[in-house]
Amino acid sequence: MRPPPKRIPPRGPGKSSARNRVLAQWRGVDAAPLEKARQTPAKNVADLLPKLMKDLKLDARRDEAEIVKVWNATIDPEITKHAQPANLHKGTLFVNVDNSAWLAEIVRYRRKEILERLQNSFGKAVIEKLSLRIG
């Protein structure tokens, strides 16, 4: 009768044995990164969320969504059909207007009214001026 095969203990982290290399080649999958990930302790979600929010710029996106919501609620529906806020950068709200006729109308007659309404909703420090452009 043949004795059972001798088990070879796995090596420490970061070391690859010949056995593991052969198994990875035979399976067609290198399990070393997975094994290394298992050895790394899990991180607390509360520690990761602030960095994730910053990296994805979710705060800025939430603010821009709020601006669009207030824009659609407080500005004349005829204007909102032709002009929508694009982004807010350093106190300037950039607004895309669909054609030059509406751009001229808003710049000449409605800019001050729109700015005042937005400043009443968000404050003068948040929205200092409007920049209108065709887009």
mmCIF file of C-alpha atoms in Angstrom:
data_model
loop_
_atom_site.group_PDB
_atom_site.id
_atom_site.type_symbol
_atom_site.label_atom_id
_atom_site.label_comp_id
_atom_site.label_asym_id
_atom_site.label_seq_id
_atom_site.Cartn_x
_atom_site.Cartn_y
_atom_site.Cartn_z
ATOM 1 C CA MET A 1 0.000 0.000 0.000
ATOM 2 C CA ARG A 2 1.139 3.493 -0.880
ATOM 3 C CA PRO A 3 1.522 6.155 1.865
ATOM 4 C CA PRO A 4 -0.629 9.320 1.576
ATOM 5 C CA PRO A 5 1.013 12.283 -0.121
ATOM 6 C CA LYS A 6 2.948 14.548 2.142
ATOM 7 C CA ARG A 7 1.348 17.987 2.671
ATOM 8 C CA ILE A 8 3.640 20.903 2.174
ATOM 9 C CA PRO A 9 2.744 23.815 4.485
ATOM 10 C CA PRO A 10 2.102 27.101 2.680
ATOM 11 C CA ARG A 11 4.808 29.700 2.853
ATOM 12 C CA GLY A 12 4.419 33.080 4.497
ATOM 13 C CA PRO A 13 2.701 36.061 2.867
ATOM 14 C CA GLY A 14 4.331 37.370 -0.260
ATOM 15 C CA LYS A 15 6.217 34.125 -0.933
ATOM 16 C CA SER A 16 5.153 31.892 -3.787
ATOM 17 C CA SER A 17 5.951 28.207 -3.599
ATOM 18 C CA ALA A 18 6.587 26.070 -6.646
ATOM 19 C CA ARG A 19 3.457 24.095 -5.716
ATOM 20 C CA ASN A 20 1.284 27.250 -5.761
ATOM 21 C CA ARG A 21 2.752 28.339 -9.081
ATOM 22 C CA VAL A 22 2.049 24.932 -10.637
ATOM 23 C CA LEU A 23 -1.512 24.916 -9.243
ATOM 24 C CA ALA A 24 -2.128 28.418 -10.565
ATOM 25 C CA GLN A 25 -0.873 27.430 -13.980
ATOM 26 C CA TRP A 26 -2.938 24.206 -13.984
ATOM 27 C CA ARG A 27 -6.118 26.014 -12.837
ATOM 28 C CA GLY A 28 -5.549 28.893 -15.204
ATOM 29 C CA VAL A 29 -6.078 31.321 -12.328
ATOM 30 C CA ASP A 30 -3.542 32.988 -10.132
ATOM 31 C CA ALA A 31 -5.013 32.956 -6.627
ATOM 32 C CA ALA A 32 -2.101 34.851 -5.058
ATOM 33 C CA PRO A 33 -3.831 38.279 -5.170
ATOM 34 C CA LEU A 34 -6.970 36.761 -3.642
ATOM 35 C CA GLU A 35 -4.980 35.113 -0.869
ATOM 36 C CA LYS A 36 -3.170 38.365 -0.210
ATOM 37 C CA ALA A 37 -6.503 40.232 -0.030
ATOM 38 C CA ARG A 38 -7.777 37.728 2.535
ATOM 39 C CA GLN A 39 -4.817 38.503 4.755
ATOM 40 C CA THR A 40 -5.506 42.269 4.675
ATOM 41 C CA PRO A 41 -7.859 43.292 7.497
ATOM 42 C CA ALA A 42 -11.177 44.892 6.524
ATOM 43 C CA LYS A 43 -11.544 48.637 6.953
ATOM 44 C CA ASN A 44 -14.380 50.370 8.725
ATOM 45 C CA VAL A 45 -16.951 51.891 6.341
ATOM 46 C CA ALA A 46 -17.172 55.038 8.461
ATOM 47 C CA ASP A 47 -13.474 55.640 7.842
ATOM 48 C CA LEU A 48 -13.813 55.180 4.067
ATOM 49 C CA LEU A 49 -16.954 57.224 3.327
ATOM 50 C CA PRO A 50 -15.545 60.763 3.730
ATOM 51 C CA LYS A 51 -12.700 60.050 1.299
ATOM 52 C CA LEU A 52 -15.070 58.309 -1.112
ATOM 53 C CA MET A 53 -17.492 61.265 -1.022
ATOM 54 C CA LYS A 54 -14.613 63.618 -1.737
ATOM 55 C CA ASP A 55 -13.172 61.461 -4.542
ATOM 56 C CA LEU A 56 -16.547 61.104 -6.274
ATOM 57 C CA LYS A 57 -17.331 64.800 -5.670
ATOM 58 C CA LEU A 58 -20.784 63.837 -4.439
ATOM 59 C CA ASP A 59 -21.129 66.973 -2.314
ATOM 60 C CA ALA A 60 -20.695 69.175 -5.392
ATOM 61 C CA ARG A 61 -23.111 67.037 -7.392
ATOM 62 C CA ARG A 62 -25.694 67.228 -4.621
ATOM 63 C CA ASP A 63 -25.330 71.028 -4.541
ATOM 64 C CA GLU A 64 -25.705 71.241 -8.332
ATOM 65 C CA ALA A 65 -28.832 69.076 -8.195
ATOM 66 C CA GLU A 66 -30.265 71.393 -5.544
ATOM 67 C CA ILE A 67 -29.545 74.409 -7.762
ATOM 68 C CA VAL A 68 -31.390 72.790 -10.679
ATOM 69 C CA LYS A 69 -34.345 71.992 -8.407
ATOM 70 C CA VAL A 70 -34.559 75.580 -7.116
ATOM 71 C CA TRP A 71 -34.015 76.925 -10.657
ATOM 72 C CA ASN A 72 -37.005 74.981 -11.969
ATOM 73 C CA ALA A 73 -39.177 76.002 -8.997
ATOM 74 C CA THR A 74 -38.420 79.740 -8.845
ATOM 75 C CA ILE A 75 -37.613 80.842 -12.399
ATOM 76 C CA ASP A 76 -40.245 81.553 -15.047
ATOM 77 C CA PRO A 77 -41.146 78.306 -16.904
ATOM 78 C CA GLU A 78 -40.612 80.030 -20.272
ATOM 79 C CA ILE A 79 -36.995 80.678 -19.296
ATOM 80 C CA THR A 80 -36.437 77.187 -17.867
ATOM 81 C CA LYS A 81 -37.500 75.696 -21.194
ATOM 82 C CA HIS A 82 -34.568 77.431 -22.863
ATOM 83 C CA ALA A 83 -31.963 77.829 -20.095
ATOM 84 C CA GLN A 84 -30.615 75.416 -17.485
ATOM 85 C CA PRO A 85 -27.783 75.724 -14.964
ATOM 86 C CA ALA A 86 -24.691 73.734 -15.946
ATOM 87 C CA ASN A 87 -22.353 74.116 -12.963
ATOM 88 C CA LEU A 88 -21.280 76.368 -10.120
ATOM 89 C CA HIS A 89 -17.640 77.374 -9.842
ATOM 90 C CA LYS A 90 -16.201 79.872 -7.353
ATOM 91 C CA GLY A 91 -19.488 81.739 -6.935
ATOM 92 C CA THR A 92 -20.310 81.900 -10.648
ATOM 93 C CA LEU A 93 -23.318 79.947 -11.867
ATOM 94 C CA PHE A 94 -22.849 78.923 -15.495
ATOM 95 C CA VAL A 95 -26.136 78.668 -17.385
ATOM 96 C CA ASN A 96 -26.540 77.038 -20.801
ATOM 97 C CA VAL A 97 -29.072 78.718 -23.090
ATOM 98 C CA ASP A 98 -30.346 76.907 -26.183
ATOM 99 C CA ASN A 99 -30.266 79.815 -28.667
ATOM 100 C CA SER A 100 -28.993 83.363 -29.108
ATOM 101 C CA ALA A 101 -32.449 84.974 -29.026
ATOM 102 C CA TRP A 102 -33.114 83.656 -25.540
ATOM 103 C CA LEU A 103 -29.569 84.490 -24.485
ATOM 104 C CA ALA A 104 -30.117 88.127 -25.472
ATOM 105 C CA GLU A 105 -33.535 88.184 -23.752
ATOM 106 C CA ILE A 106 -32.147 86.857 -20.478
ATOM 107 C CA VAL A 107 -29.031 89.027 -20.513
ATOM 108 C CA ARG A 108 -30.939 92.234 -21.279
ATOM 109 C CA TYR A 109 -34.117 91.841 -19.269
ATOM 110 C CA ARG A 110 -34.052 88.909 -16.864
ATOM 111 C CA ARG A 111 -30.494 88.470 -15.546
ATOM 112 C CA LYS A 112 -30.892 90.669 -12.476
ATOM 113 C CA GLU A 113 -34.229 89.095 -11.501
ATOM 114 C CA ILE A 114 -32.837 85.564 -11.873
ATOM 115 C CA LEU A 115 -29.728 86.399 -9.855
ATOM 116 C CA GLU A 116 -31.792 87.957 -7.050
ATOM 117 C CA ARG A 117 -34.079 84.912 -6.815
ATOM 118 C CA LEU A 118 -31.156 82.511 -6.676
ATOM 119 C CA GLN A 119 -29.343 84.638 -4.103
ATOM 120 C CA ASN A 120 -32.483 84.702 -1.951
ATOM 121 C CA SER A 121 -32.504 80.895 -2.019
ATOM 122 C CA PHE A 122 -28.780 80.184 -1.622
ATOM 123 C CA GLY A 123 -27.227 83.399 -0.338
ATOM 124 C CA LYS A 124 -24.999 85.971 -2.007
ATOM 125 C CA ALA A 125 -21.843 84.140 -0.942
ATOM 126 C CA VAL A 126 -22.830 80.973 -2.838
ATOM 127 C CA ILE A 127 -24.004 82.555 -6.101
ATOM 128 C CA GLU A 128 -22.277 85.862 -6.766
ATOM 129 C CA LYS A 129 -22.899 86.157 -10.499
ATOM 130 C CA LEU A 130 -24.388 84.477 -13.566
ATOM 131 C CA SER A 131 -22.508 83.528 -16.687
ATOM 132 C CA LEU A 132 -24.821 82.784 -19.612
ATOM 133 C CA ARG A 133 -23.642 80.980 -22.721
ATOM 134 C CA ILE A 134 -25.060 79.102 -25.651
ATOM 135 C CA GLY A 135 -24.719 75.414 -25.098
#
